[in-house]
mmCIF file of N, CA and C and ligand atoms in Angstrom:
data_model
loop_
_atom_site.group_PDB
_atom_site.id
_atom_site.type_symbol
_atom_site.label_atom_id
_atom_site.label_comp_id
_atom_site.label_asym_id
_atom_site.label_seq_id
_atom_site.Cartn_x
_atom_site.Cartn_y
_atom_site.Cartn_z
ATOM 1 N N MET A 1 -13.564 16.630 -25.691
ATOM 2 C CA MET A 1 -12.306 16.429 -24.910
ATOM 3 C C MET A 1 -12.236 15.545 -23.809
ATOM 4 N N LYS A 2 -11.223 14.660 -23.875
ATOM 5 C CA LYS A 2 -11.112 13.678 -22.627
ATOM 6 C C LYS A 2 -10.287 13.829 -21.712
ATOM 7 N N PHE A 3 -10.284 13.248 -21.045
ATOM 8 C CA PHE A 3 -9.312 13.249 -19.685
ATOM 9 C C PHE A 3 -8.795 11.925 -19.102
ATOM 10 N N GLU A 4 -7.805 11.525 -18.920
ATOM 11 C CA GLU A 4 -7.160 10.733 -18.168
ATOM 12 C C GLU A 4 -7.090 10.585 -16.578
ATOM 13 N N LEU A 5 -7.680 9.810 -16.218
ATOM 14 C CA LEU A 5 -7.806 9.432 -14.414
ATOM 15 C C LEU A 5 -6.952 8.263 -14.270
ATOM 16 N N LYS A 6 -6.369 8.386 -13.186
ATOM 17 C CA LYS A 6 -5.511 7.238 -12.636
ATOM 18 C C LYS A 6 -6.089 7.074 -10.925
ATOM 19 N N GLN A 7 -5.927 5.726 -10.635
ATOM 20 C CA GLN A 7 -6.653 5.460 -9.366
ATOM 21 C C GLN A 7 -5.691 4.285 -8.871
ATOM 22 N N HIS A 8 -5.283 4.311 -7.711
ATOM 23 C CA HIS A 8 -4.133 3.673 -6.995
ATOM 24 C C HIS A 8 -4.776 2.566 -6.175
ATOM 25 N N PHE A 9 -4.379 1.424 -6.000
ATOM 26 C CA PHE A 9 -4.913 0.536 -5.232
ATOM 27 C C PHE A 9 -3.617 -0.206 -4.471
ATOM 28 N N GLN A 10 -4.011 -0.971 -3.358
ATOM 29 C CA GLN A 10 -2.973 -1.921 -2.979
ATOM 30 C C GLN A 10 -3.481 -3.164 -2.347
ATOM 31 N N ILE A 11 -2.724 -4.222 -2.446
ATOM 32 C CA ILE A 11 -3.408 -5.537 -2.149
ATOM 33 C C ILE A 11 -2.111 -6.385 -1.396
ATOM 34 N N GLU A 12 -2.162 -7.000 -0.559
ATOM 35 C CA GLU A 12 -1.182 -7.924 -0.040
ATOM 36 C C GLU A 12 -1.567 -9.282 -0.689
ATOM 37 N N SER A 13 -0.715 -10.091 -1.230
ATOM 38 C CA SER A 13 -1.024 -11.530 -1.529
ATOM 39 C C SER A 13 0.266 -12.459 -1.685
ATOM 40 N N ALA A 14 -0.154 -13.610 -1.739
ATOM 41 C CA ALA A 14 0.763 -14.687 -1.422
ATOM 42 C C ALA A 14 0.953 -15.046 -2.843
ATOM 43 N N ARG A 15 2.264 -15.599 -3.218
ATOM 44 C CA ARG A 15 2.109 -16.551 -4.648
ATOM 45 C C ARG A 15 3.429 -17.204 -4.597
ATOM 46 N N TYR A 16 3.416 -18.201 -5.661
ATOM 47 C CA TYR A 16 4.661 -18.628 -6.249
ATOM 48 C C TYR A 16 4.230 -18.781 -7.585
ATOM 49 N N LEU A 17 5.523 -19.135 -8.444
ATOM 50 C CA LEU A 17 5.385 -18.891 -9.602
ATOM 51 C C LEU A 17 5.790 -20.419 -10.272
ATOM 52 N N PRO A 18 5.109 -21.301 -10.689
ATOM 53 C CA PRO A 18 4.975 -22.543 -10.558
ATOM 54 C C PRO A 18 5.787 -23.233 -11.927
ATOM 55 N N HIS A 19 6.305 -22.575 -12.612
ATOM 56 C CA HIS A 19 7.122 -22.782 -14.045
ATOM 57 C C HIS A 19 8.710 -22.525 -13.701
ATOM 58 N N LEU A 20 8.716 -21.803 -12.399
ATOM 59 C CA LEU A 20 10.117 -21.545 -12.778
ATOM 60 C C LEU A 20 10.990 -22.893 -11.638
ATOM 61 N N PRO A 21 12.463 -22.861 -11.991
ATOM 62 C CA PRO A 21 13.263 -23.848 -11.818
ATOM 63 C C PRO A 21 13.004 -23.461 -10.067
ATOM 64 N N PRO A 22 13.258 -24.795 -9.407
ATOM 65 C CA PRO A 22 13.027 -24.841 -7.837
ATOM 66 C C PRO A 22 14.157 -23.818 -7.408
ATOM 67 N N GLU A 23 15.284 -23.464 -7.935
ATOM 68 C CA GLU A 23 16.302 -22.630 -7.384
ATOM 69 C C GLU A 23 16.043 -21.055 -7.529
ATOM 70 N N HIS A 24 15.150 -20.730 -8.229
ATOM 71 C CA HIS A 24 14.468 -19.316 -8.469
ATOM 72 C C HIS A 24 13.776 -19.104 -7.191
ATOM 73 N N PRO A 25 14.066 -17.862 -6.534
ATOM 74 C CA PRO A 25 13.522 -17.419 -5.338
ATOM 75 C C PRO A 25 11.944 -17.213 -5.367
ATOM 76 N N CYS A 26 11.725 -16.975 -6.840
ATOM 77 C CA CYS A 26 9.936 -16.959 -6.989
ATOM 78 C C CYS A 26 9.283 -17.987 -7.067
ATOM 79 N N SER A 27 9.749 -19.224 -7.140
ATOM 80 C CA SER A 27 9.309 -20.670 -7.260
ATOM 81 C C SER A 27 8.801 -20.839 -5.939
ATOM 82 N N ARG A 28 9.305 -20.158 -4.540
ATOM 83 C CA ARG A 28 8.956 -20.565 -3.347
ATOM 84 C C ARG A 28 7.821 -19.819 -2.913
ATOM 85 N N MET A 29 6.750 -20.401 -1.995
ATOM 86 C CA MET A 29 5.578 -19.264 -1.823
ATOM 87 C C MET A 29 6.358 -18.347 -0.852
ATOM 88 N N HIS A 30 5.743 -16.764 -1.661
ATOM 89 C CA HIS A 30 6.143 -15.434 -0.678
ATOM 90 C C HIS A 30 5.104 -14.596 -0.801
ATOM 91 N N GLY A 31 5.237 -13.429 -0.607
ATOM 92 C CA GLY A 31 4.267 -12.353 -0.494
ATOM 93 C C GLY A 31 4.685 -11.126 -1.047
ATOM 94 N N HIS A 32 3.661 -10.417 -1.694
ATOM 95 C CA HIS A 32 4.252 -9.007 -2.236
ATOM 96 C C HIS A 32 2.871 -7.903 -1.604
ATOM 97 N N SER A 33 3.426 -6.661 -1.890
ATOM 98 C CA SER A 33 2.356 -5.839 -1.472
ATOM 99 C C SER A 33 2.131 -5.176 -2.802
ATOM 100 N N PHE A 34 1.258 -5.682 -3.611
ATOM 101 C CA PHE A 34 1.190 -5.030 -4.940
ATOM 102 C C PHE A 34 0.482 -3.931 -5.197
ATOM 103 N N LYS A 35 1.025 -2.870 -5.798
ATOM 104 C CA LYS A 35 -0.050 -1.665 -5.789
ATOM 105 C C LYS A 35 -0.169 -1.852 -7.298
ATOM 106 N N ILE A 36 -1.728 -1.143 -7.381
ATOM 107 C CA ILE A 36 -2.224 -1.403 -8.789
ATOM 108 C C ILE A 36 -2.668 -0.141 -9.293
ATOM 109 N N VAL A 37 -2.300 0.205 -10.165
ATOM 110 C CA VAL A 37 -2.487 1.614 -10.879
ATOM 111 C C VAL A 37 -3.891 1.313 -12.127
ATOM 112 N N LEU A 38 -5.053 2.090 -12.034
ATOM 113 C CA LEU A 38 -6.019 1.708 -13.128
ATOM 114 C C LEU A 38 -5.791 2.980 -13.947
ATOM 115 N N THR A 39 -5.932 3.177 -15.110
ATOM 116 C CA THR A 39 -5.783 4.319 -16.049
ATOM 117 C C THR A 39 -7.271 4.204 -16.618
ATOM 118 N N LEU A 40 -8.266 5.232 -16.534
ATOM 119 C CA LEU A 40 -9.277 5.546 -17.173
ATOM 120 C C LEU A 40 -9.360 6.696 -18.087
ATOM 121 N N VAL A 41 -10.152 6.791 -19.196
ATOM 122 C CA VAL A 41 -10.133 7.592 -19.993
ATOM 123 C C VAL A 41 -11.612 7.912 -20.747
ATOM 124 N N GLY A 42 -12.032 9.165 -20.299
ATOM 125 C CA GLY A 42 -13.242 9.650 -20.702
ATOM 126 C C GLY A 42 -13.820 10.886 -20.869
ATOM 127 N N PRO A 43 -14.664 11.235 -21.508
ATOM 128 C CA PRO A 43 -15.478 12.530 -21.543
ATOM 129 C C PRO A 43 -15.643 13.287 -20.307
ATOM 130 N N LEU A 44 -15.739 14.374 -20.220
ATOM 131 C CA LEU A 44 -16.244 15.162 -18.802
ATOM 132 C C LEU A 44 -17.541 15.310 -18.920
ATOM 133 N N ASP A 45 -18.324 14.740 -17.728
ATOM 134 C CA ASP A 45 -19.374 15.043 -17.624
ATOM 135 C C ASP A 45 -19.892 16.589 -17.484
ATOM 136 N N PRO A 46 -20.996 17.187 -18.277
ATOM 137 C CA PRO A 46 -20.726 18.252 -18.890
ATOM 138 C C PRO A 46 -21.470 19.013 -17.172
ATOM 139 N N VAL A 47 -22.000 18.566 -16.676
ATOM 140 C CA VAL A 47 -22.659 19.324 -15.268
ATOM 141 C C VAL A 47 -21.718 19.390 -14.307
ATOM 142 N N LEU A 48 -21.246 17.794 -14.054
ATOM 143 C CA LEU A 48 -20.588 17.745 -12.803
ATOM 144 C C LEU A 48 -19.259 17.853 -13.179
ATOM 145 N N GLY A 49 -18.618 18.017 -14.151
ATOM 146 C CA GLY A 49 -17.493 18.464 -14.492
ATOM 147 C C GLY A 49 -16.295 17.339 -14.007
ATOM 148 N N TRP A 50 -16.686 16.281 -14.169
ATOM 149 C CA TRP A 50 -15.662 15.239 -13.545
ATOM 150 C C TRP A 50 -15.856 14.025 -14.639
ATOM 151 N N VAL A 51 -15.096 13.014 -14.760
ATOM 152 C CA VAL A 51 -15.035 11.958 -15.720
ATOM 153 C C VAL A 51 -16.020 10.739 -15.125
ATOM 154 N N ILE A 52 -15.485 10.728 -13.906
ATOM 155 C CA ILE A 52 -16.296 9.532 -13.103
ATOM 156 C C ILE A 52 -16.193 9.769 -11.545
ATOM 157 N N ASP A 53 -16.820 9.401 -10.727
ATOM 158 C CA ASP A 53 -16.758 9.665 -9.413
ATOM 159 C C ASP A 53 -15.716 8.421 -8.909
ATOM 160 N N TYR A 54 -14.164 9.081 -8.068
ATOM 161 C CA TYR A 54 -13.561 7.935 -7.855
ATOM 162 C C TYR A 54 -13.914 6.989 -6.820
ATOM 163 N N ASN A 55 -15.064 7.141 -6.080
ATOM 164 C CA ASN A 55 -15.691 6.466 -5.331
ATOM 165 C C ASN A 55 -16.309 5.261 -6.089
ATOM 166 N N ASP A 56 -17.033 5.763 -7.272
ATOM 167 C CA ASP A 56 -17.476 4.806 -8.065
ATOM 168 C C ASP A 56 -16.320 3.817 -8.484
ATOM 169 N N ILE A 57 -15.268 4.197 -8.827
ATOM 170 C CA ILE A 57 -14.331 3.553 -9.291
ATOM 171 C C ILE A 57 -13.997 2.258 -8.421
ATOM 172 N N GLN A 58 -13.706 2.888 -6.996
ATOM 173 C CA GLN A 58 -13.605 2.048 -5.760
ATOM 174 C C GLN A 58 -14.512 0.710 -5.526
ATOM 175 N N SER A 59 -15.851 1.384 -5.659
ATOM 176 C CA SER A 59 -16.895 0.321 -5.166
ATOM 177 C C SER A 59 -16.969 -0.650 -6.394
ATOM 178 N N LYS A 60 -16.536 -0.268 -7.708
ATOM 179 C CA LYS A 60 -16.457 -1.397 -8.647
ATOM 180 C C LYS A 60 -15.329 -2.264 -8.678
ATOM 181 N N MET A 61 -14.113 -1.647 -8.100
ATOM 182 C CA MET A 61 -13.042 -2.891 -8.174
ATOM 183 C C MET A 61 -12.931 -3.334 -6.766
ATOM 184 N N GLN A 62 -13.867 -3.243 -5.701
ATOM 185 C CA GLN A 62 -13.998 -3.931 -4.514
ATOM 186 C C GLN A 62 -14.225 -5.614 -4.568
ATOM 187 N N PRO A 63 -15.221 -5.940 -5.422
ATOM 188 C CA PRO A 63 -15.108 -6.994 -5.510
ATOM 189 C C PRO A 63 -14.169 -8.032 -6.113
ATOM 190 N N LEU A 64 -13.758 -7.427 -7.086
ATOM 191 C CA LEU A 64 -12.429 -7.978 -7.362
ATOM 192 C C LEU A 64 -11.393 -8.088 -7.048
ATOM 193 N N LEU A 65 -10.917 -6.969 -5.828
ATOM 194 C CA LEU A 65 -9.650 -6.920 -5.255
ATOM 195 C C LEU A 65 -9.845 -8.026 -3.807
ATOM 196 N N ALA A 66 -11.355 -8.285 -3.861
ATOM 197 C CA ALA A 66 -11.557 -8.983 -2.510
ATOM 198 C C ALA A 66 -11.085 -10.358 -3.147
ATOM 199 N N GLN A 67 -11.074 -10.868 -4.340
ATOM 200 C CA GLN A 67 -10.773 -11.898 -4.505
ATOM 201 C C GLN A 67 -9.198 -12.018 -4.564
ATOM 202 N N LEU A 68 -8.660 -11.149 -4.422
ATOM 203 C CA LEU A 68 -6.909 -11.189 -4.549
ATOM 204 C C LEU A 68 -6.367 -10.754 -3.218
ATOM 205 N N ASP A 69 -7.062 -9.919 -2.298
ATOM 206 C CA ASP A 69 -6.330 -9.088 -1.068
ATOM 207 C C ASP A 69 -6.171 -10.271 0.109
ATOM 208 N N HIS A 70 -5.116 -10.646 0.421
ATOM 209 C CA HIS A 70 -4.660 -11.529 1.564
ATOM 210 C C HIS A 70 -4.911 -13.159 1.122
ATOM 211 N N ARG A 71 -4.675 -13.173 -0.222
ATOM 212 C CA ARG A 71 -5.412 -14.591 -0.494
ATOM 213 C C ARG A 71 -3.949 -15.302 -1.375
ATOM 214 N N VAL A 72 -3.865 -16.277 -1.249
ATOM 215 C CA VAL A 72 -3.134 -16.983 -2.455
ATOM 216 C C VAL A 72 -3.437 -17.118 -3.923
ATOM 217 N N LEU A 73 -2.428 -16.015 -4.639
ATOM 218 C CA LEU A 73 -3.014 -15.812 -6.101
ATOM 219 C C LEU A 73 -3.443 -17.081 -6.756
ATOM 220 N N ASN A 74 -2.497 -17.847 -6.610
ATOM 221 C CA ASN A 74 -2.361 -19.271 -7.294
ATOM 222 C C ASN A 74 -3.966 -20.103 -7.289
ATOM 223 N N GLU A 75 -4.624 -19.430 -6.172
ATOM 224 C CA GLU A 75 -5.902 -20.474 -6.272
ATOM 225 C C GLU A 75 -6.945 -19.721 -6.765
ATOM 226 N N VAL A 76 -6.956 -18.472 -7.189
ATOM 227 C CA VAL A 76 -7.821 -17.921 -8.173
ATOM 228 C C VAL A 76 -7.856 -18.037 -9.163
ATOM 229 N N PRO A 77 -9.167 -18.636 -9.895
ATOM 230 C CA PRO A 77 -9.526 -19.224 -11.130
ATOM 231 C C PRO A 77 -8.941 -18.118 -12.097
ATOM 232 N N GLY A 78 -7.758 -18.545 -13.115
ATOM 233 C CA GLY A 78 -7.377 -17.650 -14.197
ATOM 234 C C GLY A 78 -5.833 -17.127 -13.948
ATOM 235 N N LEU A 79 -5.411 -17.297 -12.389
ATOM 236 C CA LEU A 79 -4.700 -16.900 -12.172
ATOM 237 C C LEU A 79 -3.216 -17.938 -11.410
ATOM 238 N N GLU A 80 -3.457 -19.338 -11.934
ATOM 239 C CA GLU A 80 -2.724 -20.263 -11.464
ATOM 240 C C GLU A 80 -1.118 -20.020 -11.926
ATOM 241 N N ASN A 81 -0.714 -19.224 -12.752
ATOM 242 C CA ASN A 81 0.689 -18.688 -12.750
ATOM 243 C C ASN A 81 0.493 -17.124 -12.779
ATOM 244 N N PRO A 82 0.614 -16.583 -11.593
ATOM 245 C CA PRO A 82 0.320 -15.329 -11.168
ATOM 246 C C PRO A 82 1.406 -14.277 -11.294
ATOM 247 N N THR A 83 2.144 -14.377 -12.484
ATOM 248 C CA THR A 83 2.866 -13.421 -12.802
ATOM 249 C C THR A 83 2.465 -11.821 -12.675
ATOM 250 N N SER A 84 3.216 -11.092 -12.536
ATOM 251 C CA SER A 84 2.535 -9.085 -12.321
ATOM 252 C C SER A 84 1.705 -9.040 -13.800
ATOM 253 N N GLU A 85 2.467 -9.770 -15.012
ATOM 254 C CA GLU A 85 1.964 -9.495 -16.253
ATOM 255 C C GLU A 85 0.484 -10.110 -16.399
ATOM 256 N N LEU A 86 0.289 -11.685 -15.776
ATOM 257 C CA LEU A 86 -1.029 -12.294 -15.954
ATOM 258 C C LEU A 86 -1.902 -11.402 -14.786
ATOM 259 N N LEU A 87 -1.546 -10.854 -13.863
ATOM 260 C CA LEU A 87 -2.516 -10.331 -12.627
ATOM 261 C C LEU A 87 -3.057 -8.927 -13.529
ATOM 262 N N ALA A 88 -2.279 -8.161 -14.045
ATOM 263 C CA ALA A 88 -2.243 -7.254 -14.797
ATOM 264 C C ALA A 88 -3.357 -7.396 -15.684
ATOM 265 N N LYS A 89 -3.018 -8.335 -16.499
ATOM 266 C CA LYS A 89 -4.280 -9.049 -17.622
ATOM 267 C C LYS A 89 -5.543 -9.626 -16.905
ATOM 268 N N TRP A 90 -5.371 -10.069 -15.879
ATOM 269 C CA TRP A 90 -6.703 -10.698 -15.098
ATOM 270 C C TRP A 90 -7.314 -9.267 -14.662
ATOM 271 N N LEU A 91 -6.594 -8.259 -13.989
ATOM 272 C CA LEU A 91 -7.473 -7.248 -13.334
ATOM 273 C C LEU A 91 -8.104 -6.510 -14.469
ATOM 274 N N TYR A 92 -7.420 -6.156 -16.012
ATOM 275 C CA TYR A 92 -7.803 -5.552 -17.106
ATOM 276 C C TYR A 92 -9.335 -6.295 -17.379
ATOM 277 N N ASP A 93 -9.006 -7.735 -17.857
ATOM 278 C CA ASP A 93 -10.013 -8.607 -18.463
ATOM 279 C C ASP A 93 -11.539 -8.470 -17.365
ATOM 280 N N HIS A 94 -11.210 -8.434 -16.204
ATOM 281 C CA HIS A 94 -12.395 -8.423 -15.173
ATOM 282 C C HIS A 94 -12.893 -6.783 -15.068
ATOM 283 N N GLY A 95 -11.955 -6.224 -14.711
ATOM 284 C CA GLY A 95 -12.347 -4.567 -14.570
ATOM 285 C C GLY A 95 -12.801 -3.972 -15.731
ATOM 286 N N SER A 96 -12.247 -4.468 -16.868
ATOM 287 C CA SER A 96 -13.427 -3.392 -18.028
ATOM 288 C C SER A 96 -14.980 -3.675 -18.275
ATOM 289 N N GLN A 97 -15.063 -5.038 -17.713
ATOM 290 C CA GLN A 97 -16.357 -5.298 -17.601
ATOM 291 C C GLN A 97 -17.112 -4.542 -16.726
ATOM 292 N N HIS A 98 -16.775 -4.069 -15.901
ATOM 293 C CA HIS A 98 -17.392 -3.022 -14.691
ATOM 294 C C HIS A 98 -16.930 -1.743 -15.151
ATOM 295 N N LEU A 99 -15.856 -1.332 -15.977
ATOM 296 C CA LEU A 99 -15.150 -0.038 -15.712
ATOM 297 C C LEU A 99 -15.430 0.549 -17.024
ATOM 298 N N GLU A 100 -16.253 1.832 -17.327
ATOM 299 C CA GLU A 100 -16.221 1.892 -18.908
ATOM 300 C C GLU A 100 -14.974 2.884 -18.819
ATOM 301 N N GLY A 101 -14.328 2.670 -19.758
ATOM 302 C CA GLY A 101 -13.127 3.871 -19.952
ATOM 303 C C GLY A 101 -11.745 3.228 -19.690
ATOM 304 N N LEU A 102 -11.612 2.238 -18.804
ATOM 305 C CA LEU A 102 -10.528 1.590 -18.628
ATOM 306 C C LEU A 102 -9.489 1.235 -19.702
ATOM 307 N N ILE A 103 -8.434 1.923 -19.519
ATOM 308 C CA ILE A 103 -7.753 1.738 -20.831
ATOM 309 C C ILE A 103 -6.498 0.618 -20.701
ATOM 310 N N ARG A 104 -6.018 0.740 -19.039
ATOM 311 C CA ARG A 104 -4.679 -0.036 -18.814
ATOM 312 C C ARG A 104 -4.946 -0.219 -17.309
ATOM 313 N N VAL A 105 -3.909 -1.343 -16.837
ATOM 314 C CA VAL A 105 -4.090 -1.827 -15.577
ATOM 315 C C VAL A 105 -2.583 -1.780 -15.313
ATOM 316 N N THR A 106 -1.600 -1.324 -14.050
ATOM 317 C CA THR A 106 -0.502 -1.205 -14.168
ATOM 318 C C THR A 106 -0.090 -2.094 -12.423
ATOM 319 N N VAL A 107 0.716 -2.699 -12.637
ATOM 320 C CA VAL A 107 0.722 -3.883 -11.132
ATOM 321 C C VAL A 107 2.153 -3.637 -11.026
ATOM 322 N N ALA A 108 2.362 -3.260 -9.758
ATOM 323 C CA ALA A 108 3.980 -3.017 -9.101
ATOM 324 C C ALA A 108 4.302 -4.125 -8.240
ATOM 325 N N GLU A 109 4.868 -4.910 -8.258
ATOM 326 C CA GLU A 109 4.979 -5.819 -7.189
ATOM 327 C C GLU A 109 6.312 -5.583 -6.164
ATOM 328 N N THR A 110 7.309 -4.411 -6.417
ATOM 329 C CA THR A 110 7.995 -3.967 -5.626
ATOM 330 C C THR A 110 7.990 -2.650 -5.990
ATOM 331 N N PRO A 111 8.629 -1.567 -5.247
ATOM 332 C CA PRO A 111 8.788 0.009 -5.410
ATOM 333 C C PRO A 111 9.556 -0.242 -6.987
ATOM 334 N N LEU A 112 10.142 -0.889 -7.438
ATOM 335 C CA LEU A 112 11.352 -0.902 -8.609
ATOM 336 C C LEU A 112 10.990 -1.352 -9.715
ATOM 337 N N THR A 113 9.873 -2.193 -9.747
ATOM 338 C CA THR A 113 9.279 -2.693 -11.130
ATOM 339 C C THR A 113 7.828 -2.526 -11.164
ATOM 340 N N GLU A 114 7.634 -2.677 -12.360
ATOM 341 C CA GLU A 114 5.662 -2.392 -12.751
ATOM 342 C C GLU A 114 6.049 -2.797 -14.091
ATOM 343 N N CYS A 115 4.414 -3.398 -14.467
ATOM 344 C CA CYS A 115 4.500 -3.889 -15.821
ATOM 345 C C CYS A 115 2.790 -3.501 -15.647
ATOM 346 N N SER A 116 2.528 -3.020 -17.414
ATOM 347 C CA SER A 116 1.140 -2.546 -17.719
ATOM 348 C C SER A 116 0.574 -3.924 -19.032
ATOM 349 N N TYR A 117 -0.846 -3.384 -18.686
ATOM 350 C CA TYR A 117 -1.606 -4.335 -19.734
ATOM 351 C C TYR A 117 -3.136 -3.585 -20.112
ATOM 352 N N PRO A 118 -3.190 -3.257 -21.056
ATOM 353 C CA PRO A 118 -2.360 -3.648 -22.377
ATOM 354 C C PRO A 118 -1.352 -2.591 -22.774
ATOM 355 N N ALA A 119 -0.297 -2.874 -23.335
ATOM 356 C CA ALA A 119 0.666 -1.994 -23.551
ATOM 357 C C ALA A 119 0.524 -0.892 -24.607
HETATM 358 ZN ZN1 ZN B 201 7.206 -12.645 -6.469
#
């Protein structure tokens, strides 16, 4: 019996996308309030009746998010081209080392767009 959990986070970060032509607005330094959703899947703890304490997800993600929040993403190793796609992959690759059951990271750079990794 497996359950799926989601936990939402938000970070404020600056970025520019270095491979775009100069006339593209995203080639210039700008900021986003990135919404991040982690999806975890796991079995129920038979005694506690939950998959994982949301506080544990929070504390395990905190060091990673601290590397991104109120920073220039381009300066973070591995995020030299910080598209939402590559940010989702970076969060998944690093987050899955600490969070058992992490199956997906979704990044929304605006209220109208989002992308997930892995698909
Ligand atoms: Zn942008």
